[in-house]
Short mmCIF file of C-alpha atoms in Angstrom, two decimals:
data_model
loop_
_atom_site.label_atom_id
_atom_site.label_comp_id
_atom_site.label_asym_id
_atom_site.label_seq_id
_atom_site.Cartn_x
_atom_site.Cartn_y
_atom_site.Cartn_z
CA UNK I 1 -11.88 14.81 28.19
CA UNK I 2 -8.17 14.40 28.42
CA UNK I 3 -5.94 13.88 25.54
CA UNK I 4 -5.89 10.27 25.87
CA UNK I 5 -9.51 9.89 25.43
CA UNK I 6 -10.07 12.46 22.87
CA UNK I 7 -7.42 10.48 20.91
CA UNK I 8 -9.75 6.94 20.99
CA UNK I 9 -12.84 9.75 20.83
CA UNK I 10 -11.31 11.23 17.66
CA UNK I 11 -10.43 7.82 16.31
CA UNK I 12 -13.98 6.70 16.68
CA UNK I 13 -15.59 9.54 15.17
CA UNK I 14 -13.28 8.95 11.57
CA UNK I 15 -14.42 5.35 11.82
CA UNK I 16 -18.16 6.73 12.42
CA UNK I 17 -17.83 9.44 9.68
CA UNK I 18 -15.97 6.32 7.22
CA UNK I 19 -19.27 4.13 8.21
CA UNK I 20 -21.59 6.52 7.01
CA UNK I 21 -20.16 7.35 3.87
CA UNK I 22 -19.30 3.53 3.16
CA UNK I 23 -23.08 2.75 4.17
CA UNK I 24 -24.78 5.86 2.41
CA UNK I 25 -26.55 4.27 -0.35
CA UNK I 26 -28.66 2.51 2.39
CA UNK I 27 -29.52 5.01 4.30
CA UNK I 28 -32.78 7.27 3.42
CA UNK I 29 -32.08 9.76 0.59
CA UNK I 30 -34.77 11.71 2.45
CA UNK I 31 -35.75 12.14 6.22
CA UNK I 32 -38.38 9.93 6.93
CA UNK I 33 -40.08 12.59 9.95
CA UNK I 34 -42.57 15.03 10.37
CA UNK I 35 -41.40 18.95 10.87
CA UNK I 36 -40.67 18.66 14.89
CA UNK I 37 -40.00 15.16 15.36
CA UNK I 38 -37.21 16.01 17.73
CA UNK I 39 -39.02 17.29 20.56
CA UNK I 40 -40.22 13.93 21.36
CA UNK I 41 -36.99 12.66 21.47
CA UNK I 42 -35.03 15.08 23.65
CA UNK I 43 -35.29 16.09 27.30
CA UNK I 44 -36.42 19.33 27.82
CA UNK I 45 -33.75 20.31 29.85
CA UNK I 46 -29.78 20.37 29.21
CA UNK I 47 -28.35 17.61 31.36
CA UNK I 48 -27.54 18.75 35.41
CA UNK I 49 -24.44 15.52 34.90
CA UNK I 50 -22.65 15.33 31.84
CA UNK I 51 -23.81 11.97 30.02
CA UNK I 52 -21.66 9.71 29.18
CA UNK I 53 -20.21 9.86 25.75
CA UNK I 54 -21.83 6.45 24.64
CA UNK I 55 -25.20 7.53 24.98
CA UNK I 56 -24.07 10.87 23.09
CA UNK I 57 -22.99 8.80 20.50
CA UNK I 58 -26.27 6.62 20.62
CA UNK I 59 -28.43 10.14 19.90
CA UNK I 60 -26.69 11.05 17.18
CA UNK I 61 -28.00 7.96 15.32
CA UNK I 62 -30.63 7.61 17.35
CA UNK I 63 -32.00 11.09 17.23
CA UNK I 64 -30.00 13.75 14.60
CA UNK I 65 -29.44 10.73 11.66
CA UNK I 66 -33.03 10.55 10.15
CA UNK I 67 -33.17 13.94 10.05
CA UNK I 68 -31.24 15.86 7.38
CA UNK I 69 -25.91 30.83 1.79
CA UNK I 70 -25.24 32.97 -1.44
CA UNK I 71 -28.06 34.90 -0.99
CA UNK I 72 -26.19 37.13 1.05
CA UNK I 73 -23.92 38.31 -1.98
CA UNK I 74 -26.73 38.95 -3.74
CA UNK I 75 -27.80 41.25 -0.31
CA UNK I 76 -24.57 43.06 -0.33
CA UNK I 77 -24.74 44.18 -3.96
CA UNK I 78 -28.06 45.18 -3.74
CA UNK I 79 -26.82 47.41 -1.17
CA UNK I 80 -23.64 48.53 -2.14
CA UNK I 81 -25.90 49.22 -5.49
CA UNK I 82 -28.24 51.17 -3.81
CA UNK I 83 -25.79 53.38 -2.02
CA UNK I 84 -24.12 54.24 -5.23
CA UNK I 85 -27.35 54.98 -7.32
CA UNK I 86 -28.68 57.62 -4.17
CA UNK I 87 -25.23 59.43 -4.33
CA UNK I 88 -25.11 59.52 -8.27
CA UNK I 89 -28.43 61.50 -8.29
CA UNK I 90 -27.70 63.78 -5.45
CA UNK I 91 -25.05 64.75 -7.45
CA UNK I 92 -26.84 65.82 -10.35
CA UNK I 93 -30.15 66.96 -7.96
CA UNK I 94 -28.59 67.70 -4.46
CA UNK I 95 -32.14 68.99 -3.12
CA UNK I 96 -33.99 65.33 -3.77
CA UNK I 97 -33.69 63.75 -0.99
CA UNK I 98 -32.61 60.20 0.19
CA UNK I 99 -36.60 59.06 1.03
CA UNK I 100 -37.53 60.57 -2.72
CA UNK I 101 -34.69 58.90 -4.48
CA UNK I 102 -35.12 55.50 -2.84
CA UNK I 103 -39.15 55.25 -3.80
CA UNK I 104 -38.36 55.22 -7.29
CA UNK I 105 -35.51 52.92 -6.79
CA UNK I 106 -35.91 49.43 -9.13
CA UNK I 107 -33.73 46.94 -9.10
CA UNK I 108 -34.51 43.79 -12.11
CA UNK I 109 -34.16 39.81 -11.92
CA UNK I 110 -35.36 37.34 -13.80
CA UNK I 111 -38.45 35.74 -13.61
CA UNK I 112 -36.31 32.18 -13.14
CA UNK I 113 -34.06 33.68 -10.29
CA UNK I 114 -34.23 32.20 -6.69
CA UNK I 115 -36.53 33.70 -3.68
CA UNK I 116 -33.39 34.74 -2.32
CA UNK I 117 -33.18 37.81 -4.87
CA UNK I 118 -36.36 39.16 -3.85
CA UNK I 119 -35.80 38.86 -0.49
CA UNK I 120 -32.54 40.70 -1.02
CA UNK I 121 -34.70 43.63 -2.58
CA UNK I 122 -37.51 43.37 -0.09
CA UNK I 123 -34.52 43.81 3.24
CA UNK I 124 -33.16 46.82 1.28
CA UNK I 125 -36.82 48.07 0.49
CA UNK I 126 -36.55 48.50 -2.66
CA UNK I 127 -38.80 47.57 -5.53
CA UNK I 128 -38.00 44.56 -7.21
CA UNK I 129 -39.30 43.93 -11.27
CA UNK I 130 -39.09 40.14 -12.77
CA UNK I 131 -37.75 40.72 -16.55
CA UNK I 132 -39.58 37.62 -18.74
CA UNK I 133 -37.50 35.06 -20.45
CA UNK I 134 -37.17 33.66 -23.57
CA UNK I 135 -38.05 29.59 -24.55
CA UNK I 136 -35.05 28.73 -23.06
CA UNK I 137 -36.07 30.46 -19.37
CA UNK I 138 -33.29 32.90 -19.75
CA UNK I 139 -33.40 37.04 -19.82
CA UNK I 140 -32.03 38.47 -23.25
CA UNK I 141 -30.86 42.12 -23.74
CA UNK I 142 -33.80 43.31 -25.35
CA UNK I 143 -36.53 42.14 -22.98
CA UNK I 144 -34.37 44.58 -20.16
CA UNK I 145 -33.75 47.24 -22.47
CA UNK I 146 -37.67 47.26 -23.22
CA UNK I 147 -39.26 47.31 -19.13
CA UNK I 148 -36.06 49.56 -18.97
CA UNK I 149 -37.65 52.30 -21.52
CA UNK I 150 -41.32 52.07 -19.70
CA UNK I 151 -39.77 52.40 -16.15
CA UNK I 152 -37.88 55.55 -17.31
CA UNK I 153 -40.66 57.13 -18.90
CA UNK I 154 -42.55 56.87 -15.58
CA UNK I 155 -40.40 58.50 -13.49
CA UNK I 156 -38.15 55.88 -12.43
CA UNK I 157 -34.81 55.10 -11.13
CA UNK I 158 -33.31 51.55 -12.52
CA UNK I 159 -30.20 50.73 -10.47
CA UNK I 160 -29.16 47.46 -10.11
CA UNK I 161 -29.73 44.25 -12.27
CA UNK I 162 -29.04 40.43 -11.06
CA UNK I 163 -27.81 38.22 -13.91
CA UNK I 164 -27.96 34.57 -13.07
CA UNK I 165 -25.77 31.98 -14.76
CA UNK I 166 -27.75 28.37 -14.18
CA UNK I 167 -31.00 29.17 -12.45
CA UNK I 168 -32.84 27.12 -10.11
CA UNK I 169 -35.33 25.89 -11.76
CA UNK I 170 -33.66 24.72 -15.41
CA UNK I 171 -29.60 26.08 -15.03
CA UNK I 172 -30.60 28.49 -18.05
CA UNK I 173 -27.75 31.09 -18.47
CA UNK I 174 -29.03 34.85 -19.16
CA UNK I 175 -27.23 36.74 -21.89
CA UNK I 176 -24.98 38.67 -19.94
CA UNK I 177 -22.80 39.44 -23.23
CA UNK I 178 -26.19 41.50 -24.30
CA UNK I 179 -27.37 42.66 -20.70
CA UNK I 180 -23.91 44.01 -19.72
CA UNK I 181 -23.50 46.38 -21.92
CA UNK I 182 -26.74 47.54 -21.20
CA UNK I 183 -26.53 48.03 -17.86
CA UNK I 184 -22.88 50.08 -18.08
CA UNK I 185 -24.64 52.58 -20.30
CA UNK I 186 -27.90 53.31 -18.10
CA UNK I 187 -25.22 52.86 -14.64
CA UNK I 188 -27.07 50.13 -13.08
CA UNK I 189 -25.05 47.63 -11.17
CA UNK I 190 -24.83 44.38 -12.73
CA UNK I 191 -24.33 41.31 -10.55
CA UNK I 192 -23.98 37.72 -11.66
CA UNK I 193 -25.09 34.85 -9.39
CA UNK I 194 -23.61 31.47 -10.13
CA UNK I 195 -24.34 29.92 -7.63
CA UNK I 196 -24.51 26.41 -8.80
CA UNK I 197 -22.87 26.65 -12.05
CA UNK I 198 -20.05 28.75 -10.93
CA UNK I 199 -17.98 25.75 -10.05
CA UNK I 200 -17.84 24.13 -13.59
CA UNK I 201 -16.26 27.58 -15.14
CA UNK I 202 -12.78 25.99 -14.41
CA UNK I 203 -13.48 23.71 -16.82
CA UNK I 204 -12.48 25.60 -20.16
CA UNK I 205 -15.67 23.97 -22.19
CA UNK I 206 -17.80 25.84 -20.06
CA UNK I 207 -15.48 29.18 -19.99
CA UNK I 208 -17.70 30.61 -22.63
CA UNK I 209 -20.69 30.82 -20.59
CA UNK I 210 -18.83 33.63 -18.82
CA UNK I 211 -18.54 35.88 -21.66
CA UNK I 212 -19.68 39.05 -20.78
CA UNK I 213 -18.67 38.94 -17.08
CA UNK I 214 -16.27 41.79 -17.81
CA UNK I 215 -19.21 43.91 -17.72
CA UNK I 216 -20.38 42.65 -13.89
CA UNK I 217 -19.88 44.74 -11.21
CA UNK I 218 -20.33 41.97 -8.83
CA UNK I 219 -20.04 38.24 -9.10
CA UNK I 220 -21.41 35.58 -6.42
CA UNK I 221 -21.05 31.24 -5.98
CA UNK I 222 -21.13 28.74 -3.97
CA UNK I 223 -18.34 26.41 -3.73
CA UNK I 224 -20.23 24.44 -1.05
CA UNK I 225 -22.77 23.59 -4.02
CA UNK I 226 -20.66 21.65 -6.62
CA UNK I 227 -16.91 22.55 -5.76
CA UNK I 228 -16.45 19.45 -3.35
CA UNK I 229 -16.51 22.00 0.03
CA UNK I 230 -18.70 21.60 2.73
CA UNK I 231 -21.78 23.88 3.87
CA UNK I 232 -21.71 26.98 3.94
CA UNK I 233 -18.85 28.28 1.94
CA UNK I 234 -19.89 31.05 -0.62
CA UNK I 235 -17.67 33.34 -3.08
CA UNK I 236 -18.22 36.66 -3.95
CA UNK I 237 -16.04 38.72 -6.48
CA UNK I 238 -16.48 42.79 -6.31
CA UNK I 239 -15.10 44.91 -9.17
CA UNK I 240 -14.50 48.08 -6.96
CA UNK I 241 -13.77 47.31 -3.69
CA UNK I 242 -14.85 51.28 -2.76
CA UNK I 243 -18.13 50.84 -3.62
CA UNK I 244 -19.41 48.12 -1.43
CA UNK I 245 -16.88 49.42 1.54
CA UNK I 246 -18.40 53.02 0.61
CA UNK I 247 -21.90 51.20 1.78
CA UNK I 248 -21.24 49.39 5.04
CA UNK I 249 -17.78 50.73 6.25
CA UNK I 250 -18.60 51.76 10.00
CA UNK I 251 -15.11 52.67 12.10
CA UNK I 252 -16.09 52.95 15.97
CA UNK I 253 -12.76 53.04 17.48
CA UNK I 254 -13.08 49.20 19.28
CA UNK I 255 -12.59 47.73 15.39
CA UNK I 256 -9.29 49.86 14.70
CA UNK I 257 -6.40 47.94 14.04
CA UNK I 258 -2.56 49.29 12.89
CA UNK I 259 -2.44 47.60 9.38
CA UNK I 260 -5.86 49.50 8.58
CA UNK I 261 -5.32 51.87 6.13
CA UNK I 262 -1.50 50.75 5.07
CA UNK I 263 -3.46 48.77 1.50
CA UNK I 264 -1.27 45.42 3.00
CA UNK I 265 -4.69 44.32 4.85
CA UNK I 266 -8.67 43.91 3.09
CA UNK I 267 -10.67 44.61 6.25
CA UNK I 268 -13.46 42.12 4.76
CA UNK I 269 -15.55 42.90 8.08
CA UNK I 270 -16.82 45.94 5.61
CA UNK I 271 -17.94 43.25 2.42
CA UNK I 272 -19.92 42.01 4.59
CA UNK I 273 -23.22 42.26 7.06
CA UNK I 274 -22.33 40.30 10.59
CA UNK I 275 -19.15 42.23 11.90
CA UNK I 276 -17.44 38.28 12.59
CA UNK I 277 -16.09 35.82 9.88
CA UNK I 278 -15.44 32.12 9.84
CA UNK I 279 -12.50 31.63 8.02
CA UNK I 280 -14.24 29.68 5.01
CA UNK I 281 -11.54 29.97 2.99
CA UNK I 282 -9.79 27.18 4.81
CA UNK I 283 -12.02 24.99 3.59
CA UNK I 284 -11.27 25.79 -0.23
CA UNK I 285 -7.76 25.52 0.23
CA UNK I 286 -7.91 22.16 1.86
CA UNK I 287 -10.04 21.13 -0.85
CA UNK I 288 -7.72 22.58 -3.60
CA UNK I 289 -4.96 20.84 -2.91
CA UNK I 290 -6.60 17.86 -2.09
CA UNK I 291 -7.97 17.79 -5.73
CA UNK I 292 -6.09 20.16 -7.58
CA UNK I 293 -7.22 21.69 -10.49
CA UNK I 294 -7.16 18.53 -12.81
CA UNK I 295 -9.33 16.40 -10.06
CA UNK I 296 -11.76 19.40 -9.25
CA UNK I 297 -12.13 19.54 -13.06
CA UNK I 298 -12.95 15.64 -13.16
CA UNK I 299 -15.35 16.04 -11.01
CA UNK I 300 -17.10 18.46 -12.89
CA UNK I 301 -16.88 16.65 -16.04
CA UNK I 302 -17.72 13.42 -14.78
CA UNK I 303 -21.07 14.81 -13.34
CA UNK I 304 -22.32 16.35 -16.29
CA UNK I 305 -21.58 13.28 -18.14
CA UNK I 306 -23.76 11.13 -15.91
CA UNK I 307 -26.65 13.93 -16.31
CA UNK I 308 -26.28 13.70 -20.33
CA UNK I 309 -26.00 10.25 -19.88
CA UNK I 310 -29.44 10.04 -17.76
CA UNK I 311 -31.13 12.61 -20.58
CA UNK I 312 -30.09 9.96 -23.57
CA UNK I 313 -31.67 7.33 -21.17
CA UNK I 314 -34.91 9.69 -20.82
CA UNK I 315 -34.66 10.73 -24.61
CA UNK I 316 -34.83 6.96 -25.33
CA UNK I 317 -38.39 6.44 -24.18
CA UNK I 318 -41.30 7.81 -25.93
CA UNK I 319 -43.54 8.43 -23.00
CA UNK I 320 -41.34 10.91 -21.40
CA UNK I 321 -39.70 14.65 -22.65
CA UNK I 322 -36.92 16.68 -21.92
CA UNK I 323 -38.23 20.31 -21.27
CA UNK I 324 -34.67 22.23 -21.10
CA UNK I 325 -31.25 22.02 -22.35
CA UNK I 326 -28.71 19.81 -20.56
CA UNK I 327 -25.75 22.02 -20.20
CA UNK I 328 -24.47 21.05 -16.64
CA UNK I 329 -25.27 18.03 -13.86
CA UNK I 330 -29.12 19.21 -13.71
CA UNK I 331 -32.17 17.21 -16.20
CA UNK I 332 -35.67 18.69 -16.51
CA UNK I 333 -37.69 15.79 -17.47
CA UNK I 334 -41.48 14.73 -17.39
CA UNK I 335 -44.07 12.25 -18.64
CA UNK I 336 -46.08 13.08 -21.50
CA UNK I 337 -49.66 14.33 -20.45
CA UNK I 338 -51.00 16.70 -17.73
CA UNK I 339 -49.41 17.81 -14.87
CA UNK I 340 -51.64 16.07 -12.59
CA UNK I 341 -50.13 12.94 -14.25
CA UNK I 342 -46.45 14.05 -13.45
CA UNK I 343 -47.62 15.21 -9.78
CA UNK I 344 -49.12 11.68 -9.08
CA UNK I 345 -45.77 10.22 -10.45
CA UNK I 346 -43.43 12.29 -7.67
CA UNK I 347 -45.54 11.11 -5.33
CA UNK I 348 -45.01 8.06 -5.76
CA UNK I 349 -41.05 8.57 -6.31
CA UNK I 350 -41.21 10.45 -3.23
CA UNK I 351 -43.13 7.53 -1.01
CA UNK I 352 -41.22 5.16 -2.72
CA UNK I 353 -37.51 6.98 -1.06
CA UNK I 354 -34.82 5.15 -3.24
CA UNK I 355 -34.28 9.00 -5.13
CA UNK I 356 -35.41 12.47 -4.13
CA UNK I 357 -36.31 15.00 -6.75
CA UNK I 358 -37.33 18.33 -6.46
CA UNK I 359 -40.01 19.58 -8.94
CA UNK I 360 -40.17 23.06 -10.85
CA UNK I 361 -42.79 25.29 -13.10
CA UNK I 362 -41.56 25.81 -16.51
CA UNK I 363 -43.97 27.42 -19.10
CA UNK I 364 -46.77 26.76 -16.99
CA UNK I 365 -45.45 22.65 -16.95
CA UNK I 366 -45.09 20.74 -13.90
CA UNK I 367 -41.10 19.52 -14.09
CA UNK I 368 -39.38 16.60 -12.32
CA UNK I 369 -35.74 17.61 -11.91
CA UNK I 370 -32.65 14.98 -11.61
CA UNK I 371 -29.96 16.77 -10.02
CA UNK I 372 -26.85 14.83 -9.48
CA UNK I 373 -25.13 16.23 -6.18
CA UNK I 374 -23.10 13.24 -4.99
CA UNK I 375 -19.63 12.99 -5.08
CA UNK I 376 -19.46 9.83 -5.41
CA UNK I 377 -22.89 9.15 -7.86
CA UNK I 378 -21.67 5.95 -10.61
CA UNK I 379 -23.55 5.51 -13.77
CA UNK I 380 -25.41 2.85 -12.24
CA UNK I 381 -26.62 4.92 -9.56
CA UNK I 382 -28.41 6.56 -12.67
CA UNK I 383 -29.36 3.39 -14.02
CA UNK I 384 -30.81 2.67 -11.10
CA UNK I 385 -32.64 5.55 -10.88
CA UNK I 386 -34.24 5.84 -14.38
CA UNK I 387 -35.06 1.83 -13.67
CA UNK I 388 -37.28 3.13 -10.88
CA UNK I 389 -39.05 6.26 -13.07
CA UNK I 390 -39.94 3.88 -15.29
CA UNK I 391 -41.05 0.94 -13.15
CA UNK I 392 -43.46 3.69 -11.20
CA UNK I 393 -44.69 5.20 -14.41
CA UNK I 394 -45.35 1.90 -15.85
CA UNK I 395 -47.74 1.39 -12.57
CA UNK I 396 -49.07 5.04 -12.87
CA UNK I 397 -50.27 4.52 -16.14
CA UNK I 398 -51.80 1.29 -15.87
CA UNK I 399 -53.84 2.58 -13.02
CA UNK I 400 -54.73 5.60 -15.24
CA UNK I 401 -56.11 2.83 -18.08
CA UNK I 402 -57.89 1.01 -15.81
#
């Protein structure tokens, strides 16, 4: 490709890029294709000519269209966590050794936090305990401090818990005001994963959420999730620096470099697990300036208005409940009545592919959950959508009279 032709190339891939964003609300909000549908649809073999860039083009809608991150913080805590908690009791028992120490090992979670926190715990083999919550769905101090007390007793070591601010599930907020505290006086790392709700502590309304982060010895979100950034593009914020270099610093003499030990350069190949980076935070400070502060914040705002706006809508109708609180762009609704009922009713949303939810547990209930991701979501997208919940549980429960 010479320059001339990348410049009409480059030129048609903005206008291609403009289309689909201009055209979005008609495309599928979910891919329409079985688990493999590509293979059909591709030659088996890389091309001996080069094809022309027309018929590239072509696959791109043709093929890749109808088709459709911060858990490694949570991974590098653990870690760094673990490396700290072995040390600490080889100081105080220098003859137990590293094996002994690390099978009585326990890190905590909630019983709300993502997969990704177990698998964190299950790579650094370590056991991993799920603390209870409260009717809200998040972890108090005192339901730690309690599993904390029985785990001692037995002969344990606890060494590491992960706080999360907005779970998956219902974006409940554990009490890390209470839990901090706690985990500073028995020396277990604390680390805070916001992964979703992260983004909306630049708003100051939300700034109290935080409280208690003082006490975190790690915090972790995604900017990629609600900050306006594109995939992947994570942030992770270490308290000591030492202690998660102490756990993966490795210097074989091909990675040494002049400015290493001067303090003027963070060698971030040690924060990490692959030796390479991307340079992510490109992305953030395109998007930074492109917004600033007061735009990134209207975003924000604007979003959880449209999800408070969709829970009055849902709050409106007698047939359906609100099973969490509303704090930030996320709405845990469901009909009245079993949870076959509400299962038959996704189905039917899903089939139906004018809105995509993804369902939960809470207290044993089957959840629908309206998430609003898109930048560029109106209130009448929401409209719209609570229209169509109602319209399909009108025809659910007419069938279910009948």
């Amino acid at each position: 490709m010479d320059a001339a032709e990348f410049r009409r190339r480059g030129k048609e891939m903005v206008d291609h890029v403009a289309d689909y964003l201009e055209k979005i609300e008609e495309r599928p909000v979910y891919p329409d294709v079985e688990p493999g549908y590509l293979r059909s649809l591709i030659p088996t073999e890389a091309p001996v000519e080069p094809d022309s860039y027309e018929d590239i083009m072509k696959d791109v809608e043709r093929v890749i269209m109808p088709g459709g991150t911060a858990s490694e913080a949570t991974l590098v805590s653990l870690l760094a966590a673990r490396c700290k908690a072995i040390r600490r009791v080889q100081l105080l028992d220098p003859k137990k050794s590293e094996a002994e120490i690390l099978s009585k090992l326990v890190a905590y979670t909630s019983e709300q936090a993502h997969s990704s926190v177990e698998r964190a715990a299950l790579i650094g083999a370590v056991m991993m305990k799920k603390v209870p919550t409260d009717s809200l769905y998040a972890v108090r101090g005192e339901m730690l401090k309690k599993i904390l007390e029985e785990d001692k007793a037995a002969g344990l070591i606890p060494f590491y818990f992960c706080a999360t601010l907005g779970t998956t599930p219902s974006c409940a907020f554990d009490h890390i005001a209470d839990l901090g505290p706690l985990c500073n006086q028995e020396n277990m790392w604390m680390h805070i994963d916001a992964a979703y709700a992260g983004s909306a502590f630049i708003c100051p309304e939300f700034r109290p959420l935080l409280n208690g982060v003082e006490y975190a010895d790690s915090f972790n979100f995604n900017p990629h999730k609600w900050m306006l950034i594109n995939f992947d593009c994570s942030a992770m914020w270490v308290k000591k620096r030492t202690d998660i270099i102490g756990a993966f610093k490795m210097e074989p003499l091909y990675l040494k470099h002049e400015n290493q030990e001067s303090g003027l350069v963070t060698d971030y190949r040690h924060w990490q697990i692959p030796l390479g980076r991307r340079f992510r935070s490109l992305k953030m400070w395109f998007v930074f300036r492109m917004y600033g502060l007061q735009g990134l914040q209207a975003h924000i705002r604007k979003q959880v208005g449209l999800a408070k706006e969709f829970e009055s809508l849902v709050r409106a109708d007698k047939r359906f409940e609100i099973c969490a609180p509303v704090v930030m762009g996320l709405v845990c609704f469901r009909l009245k009545g079993t949870n076959e009922l509400n299962q038959s009713l996704l189905k039917k949303i899903t089939k139906s592919r004018e809105i995509h939810l993804v369902p939960c547990q809470l207290s044993g209930s089957f959840v629908l959950r309206l998430a609003i991701c898109s930048r560029s979501t109106e209130f009448r997208h929401i409209q719209q959508a609570w229209q169509h919940i109602t319209q399909l549980a009108f025809e659910l429960l007419q069938e279910h009279h009948h």
